Coordinates of C-alpha atoms and ligand atoms in Angstrom, one line a residue:
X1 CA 0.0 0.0 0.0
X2 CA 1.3 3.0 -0.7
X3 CA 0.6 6.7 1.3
X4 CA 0.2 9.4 -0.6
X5 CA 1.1 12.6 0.8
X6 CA 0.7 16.3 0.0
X7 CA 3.6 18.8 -0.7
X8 CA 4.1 19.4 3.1
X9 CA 4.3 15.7 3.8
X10 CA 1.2 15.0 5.5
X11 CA -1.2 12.2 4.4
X12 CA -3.4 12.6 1.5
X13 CA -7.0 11.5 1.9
X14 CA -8.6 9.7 -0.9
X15 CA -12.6 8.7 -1.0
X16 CA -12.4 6.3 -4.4
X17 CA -16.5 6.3 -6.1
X18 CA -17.2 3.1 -7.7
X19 CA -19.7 3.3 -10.2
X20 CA -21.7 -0.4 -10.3
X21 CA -25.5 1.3 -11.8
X22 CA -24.8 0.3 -14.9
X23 CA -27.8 -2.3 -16.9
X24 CA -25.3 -4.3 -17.7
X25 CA -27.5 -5.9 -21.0
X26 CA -25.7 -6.7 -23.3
X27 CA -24.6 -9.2 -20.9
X28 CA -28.1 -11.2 -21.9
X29 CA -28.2 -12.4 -18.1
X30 CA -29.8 -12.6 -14.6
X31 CA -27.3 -11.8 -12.6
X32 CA -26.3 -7.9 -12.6
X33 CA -22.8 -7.5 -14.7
X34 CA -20.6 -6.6 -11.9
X35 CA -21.2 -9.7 -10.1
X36 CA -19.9 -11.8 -13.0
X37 CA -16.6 -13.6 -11.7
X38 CA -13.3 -13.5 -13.0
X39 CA -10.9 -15.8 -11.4
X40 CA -13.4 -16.5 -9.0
X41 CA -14.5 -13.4 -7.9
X42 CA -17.0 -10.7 -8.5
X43 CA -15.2 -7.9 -11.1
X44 CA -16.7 -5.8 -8.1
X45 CA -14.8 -7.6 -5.4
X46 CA -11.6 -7.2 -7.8
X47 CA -12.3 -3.3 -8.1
X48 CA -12.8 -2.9 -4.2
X49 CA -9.4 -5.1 -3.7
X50 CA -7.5 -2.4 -6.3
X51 CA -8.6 0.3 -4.6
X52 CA -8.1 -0.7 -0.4
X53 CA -4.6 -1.6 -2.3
X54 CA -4.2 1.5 -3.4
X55 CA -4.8 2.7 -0.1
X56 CA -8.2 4.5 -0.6
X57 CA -9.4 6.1 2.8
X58 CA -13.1 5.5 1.7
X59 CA -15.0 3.9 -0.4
X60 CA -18.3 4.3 -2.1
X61 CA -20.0 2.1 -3.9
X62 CA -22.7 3.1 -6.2
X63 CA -25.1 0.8 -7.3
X64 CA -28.7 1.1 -9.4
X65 CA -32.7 0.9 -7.7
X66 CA -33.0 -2.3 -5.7
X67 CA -29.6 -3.6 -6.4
X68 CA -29.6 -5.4 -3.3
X69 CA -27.2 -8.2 -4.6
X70 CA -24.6 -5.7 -5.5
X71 CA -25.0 -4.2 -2.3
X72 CA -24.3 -6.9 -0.4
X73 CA -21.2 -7.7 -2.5
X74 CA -19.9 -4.3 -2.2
X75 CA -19.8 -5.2 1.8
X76 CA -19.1 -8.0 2.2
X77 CA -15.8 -7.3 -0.1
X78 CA -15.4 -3.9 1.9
X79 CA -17.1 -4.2 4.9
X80 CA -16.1 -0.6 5.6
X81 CA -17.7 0.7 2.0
X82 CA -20.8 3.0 1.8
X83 CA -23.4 2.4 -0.8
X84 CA -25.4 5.2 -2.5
X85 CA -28.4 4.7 -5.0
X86 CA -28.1 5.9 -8.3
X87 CA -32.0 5.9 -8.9
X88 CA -32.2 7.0 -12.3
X89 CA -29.3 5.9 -14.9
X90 CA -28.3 9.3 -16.5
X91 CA -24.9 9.0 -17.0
X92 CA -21.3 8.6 -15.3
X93 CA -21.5 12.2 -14.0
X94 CA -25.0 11.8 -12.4
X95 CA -23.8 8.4 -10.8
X96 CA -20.5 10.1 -9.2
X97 CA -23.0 12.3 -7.9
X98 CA -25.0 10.1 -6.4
X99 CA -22.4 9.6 -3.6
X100 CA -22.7 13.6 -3.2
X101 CA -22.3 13.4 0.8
X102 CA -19.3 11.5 0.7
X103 CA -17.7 14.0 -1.5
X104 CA -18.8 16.9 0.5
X105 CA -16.7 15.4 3.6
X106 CA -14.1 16.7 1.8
X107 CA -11.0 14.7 0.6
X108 CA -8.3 15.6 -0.9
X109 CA -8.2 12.6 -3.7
X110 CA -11.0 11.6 -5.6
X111 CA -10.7 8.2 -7.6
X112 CA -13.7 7.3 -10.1
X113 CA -13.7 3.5 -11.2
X114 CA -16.0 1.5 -13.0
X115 CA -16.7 -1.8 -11.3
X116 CA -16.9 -3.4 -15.3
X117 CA -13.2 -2.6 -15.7
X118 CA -11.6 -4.6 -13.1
X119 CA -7.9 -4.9 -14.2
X120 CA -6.7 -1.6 -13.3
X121 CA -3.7 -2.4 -11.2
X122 CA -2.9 -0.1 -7.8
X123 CA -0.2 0.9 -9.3
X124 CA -2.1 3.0 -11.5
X125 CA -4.5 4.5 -9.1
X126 CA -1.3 5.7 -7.2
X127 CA -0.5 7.4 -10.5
X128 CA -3.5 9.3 -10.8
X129 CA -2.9 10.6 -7.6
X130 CA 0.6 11.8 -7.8
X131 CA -0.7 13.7 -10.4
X132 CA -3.0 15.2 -8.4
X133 CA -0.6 15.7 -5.5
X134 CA 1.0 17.3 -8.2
X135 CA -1.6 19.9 -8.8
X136 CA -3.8 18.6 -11.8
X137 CA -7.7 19.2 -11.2
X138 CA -8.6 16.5 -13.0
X139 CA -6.2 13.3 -14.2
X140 CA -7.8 11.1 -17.0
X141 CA -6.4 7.9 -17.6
X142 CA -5.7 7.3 -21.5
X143 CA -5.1 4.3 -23.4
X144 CA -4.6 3.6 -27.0
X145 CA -7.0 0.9 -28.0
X146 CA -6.4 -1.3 -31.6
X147 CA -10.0 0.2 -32.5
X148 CA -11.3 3.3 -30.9
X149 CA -14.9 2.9 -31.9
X150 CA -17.1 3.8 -29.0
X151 CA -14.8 5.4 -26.6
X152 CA -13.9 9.3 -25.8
X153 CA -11.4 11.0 -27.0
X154 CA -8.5 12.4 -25.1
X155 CA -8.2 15.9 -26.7
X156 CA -4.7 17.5 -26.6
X157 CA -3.0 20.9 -27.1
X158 CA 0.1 20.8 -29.4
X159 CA 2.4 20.5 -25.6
X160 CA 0.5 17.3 -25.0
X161 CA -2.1 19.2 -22.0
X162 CA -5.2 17.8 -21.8
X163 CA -8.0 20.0 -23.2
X164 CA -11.0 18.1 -23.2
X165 CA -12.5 14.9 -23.7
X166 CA -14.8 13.8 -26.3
X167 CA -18.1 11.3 -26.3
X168 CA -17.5 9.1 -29.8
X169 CA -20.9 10.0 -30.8
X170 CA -20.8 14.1 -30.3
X171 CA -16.7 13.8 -32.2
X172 CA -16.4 15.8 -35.0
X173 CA -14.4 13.8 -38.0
X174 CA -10.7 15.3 -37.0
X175 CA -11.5 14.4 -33.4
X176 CA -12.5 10.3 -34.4
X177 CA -9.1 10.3 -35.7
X178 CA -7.5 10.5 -32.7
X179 CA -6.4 7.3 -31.2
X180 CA -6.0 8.0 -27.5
X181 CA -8.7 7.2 -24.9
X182 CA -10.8 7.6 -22.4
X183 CA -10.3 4.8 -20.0
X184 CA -13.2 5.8 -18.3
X185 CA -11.2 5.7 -14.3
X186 CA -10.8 9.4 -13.7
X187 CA -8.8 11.6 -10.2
X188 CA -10.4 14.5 -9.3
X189 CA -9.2 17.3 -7.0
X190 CA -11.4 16.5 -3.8
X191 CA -11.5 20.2 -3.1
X192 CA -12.7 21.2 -6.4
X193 CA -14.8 18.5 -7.4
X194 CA -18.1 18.8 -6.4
X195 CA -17.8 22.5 -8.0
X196 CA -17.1 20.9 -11.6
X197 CA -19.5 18.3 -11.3
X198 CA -22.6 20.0 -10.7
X199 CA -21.3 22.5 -13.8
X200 CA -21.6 19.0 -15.9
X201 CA -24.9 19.3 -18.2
X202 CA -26.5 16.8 -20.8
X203 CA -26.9 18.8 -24.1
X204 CA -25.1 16.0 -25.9
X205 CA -25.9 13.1 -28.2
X206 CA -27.1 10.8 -25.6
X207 CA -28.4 13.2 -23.2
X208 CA -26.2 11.9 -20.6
X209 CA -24.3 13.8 -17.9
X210 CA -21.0 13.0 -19.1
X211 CA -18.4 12.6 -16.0
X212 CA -15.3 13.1 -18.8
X213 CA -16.7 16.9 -19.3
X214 CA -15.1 17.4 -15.9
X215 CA -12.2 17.8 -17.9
X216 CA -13.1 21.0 -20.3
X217 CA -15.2 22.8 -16.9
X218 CA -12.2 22.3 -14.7
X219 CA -9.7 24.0 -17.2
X220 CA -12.3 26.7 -18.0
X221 CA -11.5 27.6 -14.4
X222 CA -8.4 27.5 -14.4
X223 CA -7.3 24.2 -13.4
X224 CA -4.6 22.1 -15.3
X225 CA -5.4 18.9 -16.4
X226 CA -3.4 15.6 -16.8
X227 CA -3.2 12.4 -18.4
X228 CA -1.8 9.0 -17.2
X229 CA -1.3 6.2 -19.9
X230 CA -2.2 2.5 -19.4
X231 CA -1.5 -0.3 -21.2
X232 CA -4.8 -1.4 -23.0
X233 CA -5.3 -4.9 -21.6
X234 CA -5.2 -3.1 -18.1
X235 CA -8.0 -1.0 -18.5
X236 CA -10.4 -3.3 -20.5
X237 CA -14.1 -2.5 -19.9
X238 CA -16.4 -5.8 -19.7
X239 CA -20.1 -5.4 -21.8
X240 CA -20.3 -8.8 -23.0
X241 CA -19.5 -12.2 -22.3
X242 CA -16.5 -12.2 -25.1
X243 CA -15.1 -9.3 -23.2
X244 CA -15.4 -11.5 -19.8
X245 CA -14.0 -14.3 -21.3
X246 CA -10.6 -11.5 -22.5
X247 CA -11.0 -10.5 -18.8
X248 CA -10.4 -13.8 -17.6
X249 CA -7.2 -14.6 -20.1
X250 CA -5.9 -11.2 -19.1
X251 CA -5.8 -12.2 -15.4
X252 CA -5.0 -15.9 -15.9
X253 CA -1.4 -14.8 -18.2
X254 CA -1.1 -12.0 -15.1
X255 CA -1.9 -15.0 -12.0
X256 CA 0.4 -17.5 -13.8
X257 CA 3.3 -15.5 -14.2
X258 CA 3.3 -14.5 -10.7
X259 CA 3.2 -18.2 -9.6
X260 CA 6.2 -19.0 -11.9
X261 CA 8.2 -15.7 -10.4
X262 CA 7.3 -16.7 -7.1
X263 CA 9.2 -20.4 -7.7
X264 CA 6.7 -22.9 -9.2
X265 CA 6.8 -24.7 -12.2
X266 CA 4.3 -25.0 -14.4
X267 CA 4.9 -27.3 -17.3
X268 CA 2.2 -25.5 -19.6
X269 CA 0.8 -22.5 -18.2
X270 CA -1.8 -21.6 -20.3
X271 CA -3.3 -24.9 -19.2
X272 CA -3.3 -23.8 -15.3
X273 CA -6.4 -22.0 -14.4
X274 CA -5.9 -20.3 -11.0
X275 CA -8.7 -18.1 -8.2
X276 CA -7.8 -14.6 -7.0
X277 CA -6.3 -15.9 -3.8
X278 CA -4.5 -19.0 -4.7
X279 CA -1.2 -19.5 -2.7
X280 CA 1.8 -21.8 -3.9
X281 CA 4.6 -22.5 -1.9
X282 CA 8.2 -22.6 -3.5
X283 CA 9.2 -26.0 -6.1
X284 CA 5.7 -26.3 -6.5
X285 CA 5.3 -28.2 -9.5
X286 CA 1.7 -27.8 -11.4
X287 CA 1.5 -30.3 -14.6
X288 CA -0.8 -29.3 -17.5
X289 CA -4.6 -29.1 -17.1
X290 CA -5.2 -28.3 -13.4
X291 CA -8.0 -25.9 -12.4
X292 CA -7.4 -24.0 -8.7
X293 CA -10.8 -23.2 -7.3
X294 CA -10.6 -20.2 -4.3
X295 CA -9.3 -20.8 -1.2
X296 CA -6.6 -23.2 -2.0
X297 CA -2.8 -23.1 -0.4
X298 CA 0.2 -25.2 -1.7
X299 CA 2.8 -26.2 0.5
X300 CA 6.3 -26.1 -0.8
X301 CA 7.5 -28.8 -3.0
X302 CA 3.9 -30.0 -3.6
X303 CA 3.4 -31.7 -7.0
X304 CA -0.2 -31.5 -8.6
X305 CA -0.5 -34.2 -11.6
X306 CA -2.4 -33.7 -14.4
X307 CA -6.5 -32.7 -14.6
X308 CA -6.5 -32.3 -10.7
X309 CA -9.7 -29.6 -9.5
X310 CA -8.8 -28.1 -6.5
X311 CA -11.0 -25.5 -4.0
X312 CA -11.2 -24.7 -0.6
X313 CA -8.1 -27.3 0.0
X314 CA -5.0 -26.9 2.3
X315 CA -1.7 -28.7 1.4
X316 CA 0.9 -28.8 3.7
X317 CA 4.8 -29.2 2.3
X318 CA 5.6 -32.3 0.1
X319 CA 2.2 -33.6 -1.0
X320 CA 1.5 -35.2 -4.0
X321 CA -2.2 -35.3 -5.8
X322 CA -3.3 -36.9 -8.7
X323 CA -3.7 -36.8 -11.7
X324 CA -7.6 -36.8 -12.0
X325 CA -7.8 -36.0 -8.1
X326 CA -10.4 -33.7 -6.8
X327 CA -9.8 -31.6 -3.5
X328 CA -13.1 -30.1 -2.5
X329 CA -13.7 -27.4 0.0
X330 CA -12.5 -28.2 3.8
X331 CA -9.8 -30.9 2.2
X332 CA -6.4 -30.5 4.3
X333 CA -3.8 -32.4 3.4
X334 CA -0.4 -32.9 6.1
X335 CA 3.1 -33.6 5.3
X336 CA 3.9 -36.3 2.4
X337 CA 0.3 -37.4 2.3
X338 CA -0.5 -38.8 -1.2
X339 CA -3.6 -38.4 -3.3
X340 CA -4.5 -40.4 -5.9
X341 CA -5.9 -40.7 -9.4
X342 CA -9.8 -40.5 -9.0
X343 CA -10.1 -40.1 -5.4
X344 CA -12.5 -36.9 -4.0
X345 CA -12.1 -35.6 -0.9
X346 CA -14.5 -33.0 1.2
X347 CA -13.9 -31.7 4.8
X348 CA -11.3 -33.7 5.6
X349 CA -7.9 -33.7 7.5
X350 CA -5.3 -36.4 5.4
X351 CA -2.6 -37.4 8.2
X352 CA 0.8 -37.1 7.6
X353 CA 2.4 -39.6 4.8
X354 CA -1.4 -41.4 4.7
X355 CA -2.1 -42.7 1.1
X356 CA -5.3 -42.4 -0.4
X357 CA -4.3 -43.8 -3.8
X358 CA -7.2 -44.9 -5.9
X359 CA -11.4 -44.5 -7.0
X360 CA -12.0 -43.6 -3.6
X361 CA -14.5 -40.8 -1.9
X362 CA -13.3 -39.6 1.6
X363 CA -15.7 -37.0 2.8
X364 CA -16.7 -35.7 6.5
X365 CA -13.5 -37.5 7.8
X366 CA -10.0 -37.4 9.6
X367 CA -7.5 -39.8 8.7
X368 CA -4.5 -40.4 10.9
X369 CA -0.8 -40.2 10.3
X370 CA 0.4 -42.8 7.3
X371 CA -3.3 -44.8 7.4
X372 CA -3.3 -46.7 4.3
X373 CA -7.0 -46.2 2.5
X374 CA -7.3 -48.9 -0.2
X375 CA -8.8 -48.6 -3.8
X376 CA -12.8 -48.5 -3.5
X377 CA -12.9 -47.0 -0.5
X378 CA -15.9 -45.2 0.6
X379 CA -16.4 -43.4 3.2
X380 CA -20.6 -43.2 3.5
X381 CA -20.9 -39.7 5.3
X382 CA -24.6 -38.7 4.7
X383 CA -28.2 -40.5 5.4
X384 CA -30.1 -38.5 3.1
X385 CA -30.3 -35.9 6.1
X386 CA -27.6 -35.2 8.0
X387 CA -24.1 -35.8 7.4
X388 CA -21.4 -37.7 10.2
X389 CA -17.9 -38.3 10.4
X390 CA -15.9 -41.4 9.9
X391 CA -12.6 -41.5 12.1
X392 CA -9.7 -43.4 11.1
X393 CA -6.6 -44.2 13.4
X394 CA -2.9 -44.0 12.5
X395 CA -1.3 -46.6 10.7
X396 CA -5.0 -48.1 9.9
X397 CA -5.2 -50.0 6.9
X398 CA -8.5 -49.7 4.7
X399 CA -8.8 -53.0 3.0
X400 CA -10.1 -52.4 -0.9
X401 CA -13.7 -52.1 -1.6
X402 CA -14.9 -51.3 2.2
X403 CA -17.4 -48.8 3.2
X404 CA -17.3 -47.0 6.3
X405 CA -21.0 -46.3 7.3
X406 CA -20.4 -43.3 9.8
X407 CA -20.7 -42.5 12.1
X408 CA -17.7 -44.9 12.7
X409 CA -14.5 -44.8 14.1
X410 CA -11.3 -47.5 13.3
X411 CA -8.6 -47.5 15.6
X412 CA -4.8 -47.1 15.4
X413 CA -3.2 -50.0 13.7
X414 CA -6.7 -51.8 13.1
X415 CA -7.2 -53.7 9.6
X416 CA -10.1 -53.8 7.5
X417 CA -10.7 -56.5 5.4
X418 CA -11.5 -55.6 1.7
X419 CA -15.1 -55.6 0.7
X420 CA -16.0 -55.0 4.6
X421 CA -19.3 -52.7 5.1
X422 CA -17.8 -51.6 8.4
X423 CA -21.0 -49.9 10.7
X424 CA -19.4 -50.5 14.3
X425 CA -16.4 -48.9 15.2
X426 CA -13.5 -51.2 15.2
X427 CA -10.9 -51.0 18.1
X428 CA -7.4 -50.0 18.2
X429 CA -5.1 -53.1 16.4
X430 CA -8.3 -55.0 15.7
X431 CA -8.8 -56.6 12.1
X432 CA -12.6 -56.2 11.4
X433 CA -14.2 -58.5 8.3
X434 CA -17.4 -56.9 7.7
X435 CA -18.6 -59.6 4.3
X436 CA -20.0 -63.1 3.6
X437 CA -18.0 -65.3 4.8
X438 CA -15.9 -67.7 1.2
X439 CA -17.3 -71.2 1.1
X440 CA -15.5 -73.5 -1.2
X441 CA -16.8 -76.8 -2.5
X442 CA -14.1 -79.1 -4.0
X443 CA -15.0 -80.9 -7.3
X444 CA -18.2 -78.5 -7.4
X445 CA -17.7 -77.2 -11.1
X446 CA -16.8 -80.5 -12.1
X447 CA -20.3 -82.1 -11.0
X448 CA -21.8 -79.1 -12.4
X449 CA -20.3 -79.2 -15.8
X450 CA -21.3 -82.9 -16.4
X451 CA -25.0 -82.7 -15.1
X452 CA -25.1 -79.9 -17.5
X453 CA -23.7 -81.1 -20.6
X454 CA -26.1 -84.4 -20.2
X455 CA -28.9 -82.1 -19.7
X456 CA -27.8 -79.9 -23.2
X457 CA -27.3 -83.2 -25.1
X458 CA -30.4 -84.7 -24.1
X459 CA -32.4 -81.8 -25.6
Ligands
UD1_1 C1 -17.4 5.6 -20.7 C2 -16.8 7.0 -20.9 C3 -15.9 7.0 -22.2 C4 -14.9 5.9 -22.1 C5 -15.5 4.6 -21.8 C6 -14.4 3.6 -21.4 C7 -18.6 8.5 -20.1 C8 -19.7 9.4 -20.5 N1 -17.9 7.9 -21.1 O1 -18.2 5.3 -21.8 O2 -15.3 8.3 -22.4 O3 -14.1 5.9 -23.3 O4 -16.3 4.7 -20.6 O5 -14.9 2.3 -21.3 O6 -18.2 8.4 -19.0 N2 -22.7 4.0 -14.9 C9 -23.5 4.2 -13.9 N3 -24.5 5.0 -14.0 C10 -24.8 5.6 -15.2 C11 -24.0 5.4 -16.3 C12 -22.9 4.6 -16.1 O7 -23.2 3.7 -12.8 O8 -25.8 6.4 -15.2 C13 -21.5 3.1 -14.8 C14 -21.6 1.8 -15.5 O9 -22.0 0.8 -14.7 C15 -20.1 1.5 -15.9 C16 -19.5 2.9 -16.0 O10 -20.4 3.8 -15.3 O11 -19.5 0.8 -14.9 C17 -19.4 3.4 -17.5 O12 -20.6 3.5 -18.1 P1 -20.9 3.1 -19.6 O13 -22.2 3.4 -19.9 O14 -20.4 1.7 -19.9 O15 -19.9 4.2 -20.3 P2 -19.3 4.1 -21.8 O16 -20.3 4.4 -22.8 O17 -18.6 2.8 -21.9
CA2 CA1 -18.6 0.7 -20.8

């Protein structure tokens, strides 16, 4: 996080606005845009992590009429944010005003985002500001897109100042030739702001109150106005599920190379599919095809085989998983315990070096220190009402085939024969043989063969 302060040193206070009203349509869905996920969570949540990053004293959220949903996002991702109600949609001007009181407090940095362009790093916010600090009214952040249909223009004097910005559909022909725009995230002066704002009309094309007109009323008063450049792919707006899907390669290529600077190997990246929040230890190794859900950690030197899911799972160092194994949430695995190829486990703790190597579901369980679980293996946690755990002992062995009806309970060093349906707990070094007992007949096929045949040949 980074502290912005003024020219006499003392801290700079920055209220960022995120604007979330918009319809979101041309998504062609239920759910409100902003709450679509990328990397696993909300492009909200993503902007609301940018900006606490970017050490934003306050935040408001502002959301359309009985947006509950986005609300309640905008909380629980920043328990500390306010939400205003932009109740009619009348442009990005009118929706920064919406969270009028929280400008009025006065701060001396104000960030505008759009919660549908959730790649802007911190870095850049902290740009925008030192151009404030700096003593710009307004800082616009620009961007040079391969086809500038549809954005604003950044209109500059021959010195490079920023003049104005235009809407695409009020440019005149020599202005839709420039190629630098509007990224749309925008730092005013705090003390200033609310001034230019309410100067903002709508006698425009889309009879909007357009928030990049800031731009041309704060220089008509005498402020200076800046720019900041970003790289496109950093300040991609999301109106359509092709644009999510960008989004969503965007922070993937960002997520993987981060894992590979911070010492794991992953044999095909662009294979790897990784959450917001996933953690990998050092000489991690990650073969091609694996998909981290949220909420996973990696323990160093952890190898993850090929087509393994993973969410919600702890591993601790040395732990091995796959391929085809699937960690679901509340899976924690200790020290050197192995994970085979088809096995799932949910909400359960895998004792140190304990092998659970093949077809096997462990769910609602702990399993002690190097237990061996056999192929098969089922443990059968749920009645069709409640669910109940199944405790196994250290050094246990899981003969092939069994079923553990929990609740149930096999001691330390106990054996379970293989095809056992094991319903009473079974004691500490026990062997329990939970099946039908083999009978063997000698000469039985023999007899049956003959009787048989005569009866074919008879027919
Ligand atoms: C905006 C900019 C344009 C810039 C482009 C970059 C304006 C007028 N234009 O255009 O210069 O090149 O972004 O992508 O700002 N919103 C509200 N309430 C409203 C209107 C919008 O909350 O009444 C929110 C939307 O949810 C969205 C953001 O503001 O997050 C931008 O609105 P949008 O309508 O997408 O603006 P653009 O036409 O893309
Ligand atoms: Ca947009």
């Amino acid at each position: 996080m980074t502290m912005q302060k003024d020219r006499s040193g003392a801290p700079r206070r920055c209220l960022a606005i995120v604007l979330a009203a918009g319809e979101g349509k041309r998504m062609r869905s239920t759910l409100p845009k902003v709450l679509h996920r990328i990397a696993g969570r909300s492009m909200l949540a993503h902007v609301l992590d940018s900006v606490t990053r970017a050490g934003a004293d306050s935040i408001a959220v502002v959301v359309g009429p009985g947006r509950d949903d986005v609300a309640a996002e905008a909380r629980g991702n920043a328990p500390e944010a306010r939400v205003f109600v932009q109740s009619e949609r009348l442009g990005t001007a009118h929706a920064v005003l919406a969270a009028r009181q929280a400008i009025a407090e006065g701060f001396d940095d104000i960030l505008v985002l759009f919660a549908d362009t959730p790649l802007a790093r911190p870095e850049t916010f902290s740009h925008l500001r030192e151009r404030l600090r700096a003593g710009a009214g307004v800082v616009a952040l620009g961007f040079e897109p391969a086809d500038p249909t549809g954005y604003g223009r950044l209109l500059t004097d021959g010195a490079g100042a920023l003049l104005a910005i235009r809407e695409h559909k009020d440019a005149g022909p020599d202005e839709l030739k420039v190629g630098i725009c509007n990224a749309g995230l925008m730092a005013l002066d705090g003390a200033r702001a609310l001034g230019w704002l309410e100067q903002i009309g709508d006698d425009n094309a889309q009879k909007e109150f357009y928030l990049p007109d800031a731009v041309a009323i704060a220089r008509a008063g005498g402020a200076a106005c800046a720019l900041v450049m970003a790289p496109a792919e950093e300040v991609l707006g999301v109106n359509d599920r092709a644009q999510l899907a960008v989004a969503e390669a965007e922070i993937q290529r960002r997520l993987r190379l981060a894992a590979m600077l911070n010492g794991a190997t992953l044999v095909a990246p662009e294979t790897v599919f990784f959450s917001f929040d996933t953690v990998l230890g050092a000489d991690v190794v990650v073969e091609p095809h694996v998909v981290f859900g949220p909420g996973v950690t990696v323990g160093d030197g952890c190898v993850i085989h090929s087509f393994s899911h993973l969410e919600g799972a702890t591993l601790a160092k040395s732990v091995a998983i796959g391929p085809y194994a699937r960690l679901r949430p509340g899976a924690k695995l200790a020290e050197k315990a192995r994970i085979g190829n088809f096995v799932e486990i949910k909400q359960a703790d895998i004792g140190e070096g304990a092998k659970v190597n093949h077809l096997t579901y462990v769910g609602d369980a702990s399993i002690g220190p190097r237990a061996n679980i056999g192929a098969g293996v089922i443990t059968c946690n749920y009645d069709g009402f409640l669910k109940y755990r199944t405790k196994i002992g250290a050094d246990a062995f899981i003969g092939s085939n069994s079923a553990l009806v929990a609740p149930v309970e096999v001691g330390d060093r106990a054996f379970v024969g293989s095809g056992s349906v094991v319903t009473d707990n079974v004691e500490a070094d026990a062997l329990a043989v939970a099946r039908g007992r083999q009978a063997v007949i000698p000469g039985w096929a023999t007899a049956f063969r003959k009787k048989m045949a005569a009866l074919k040949a008879a027919k």
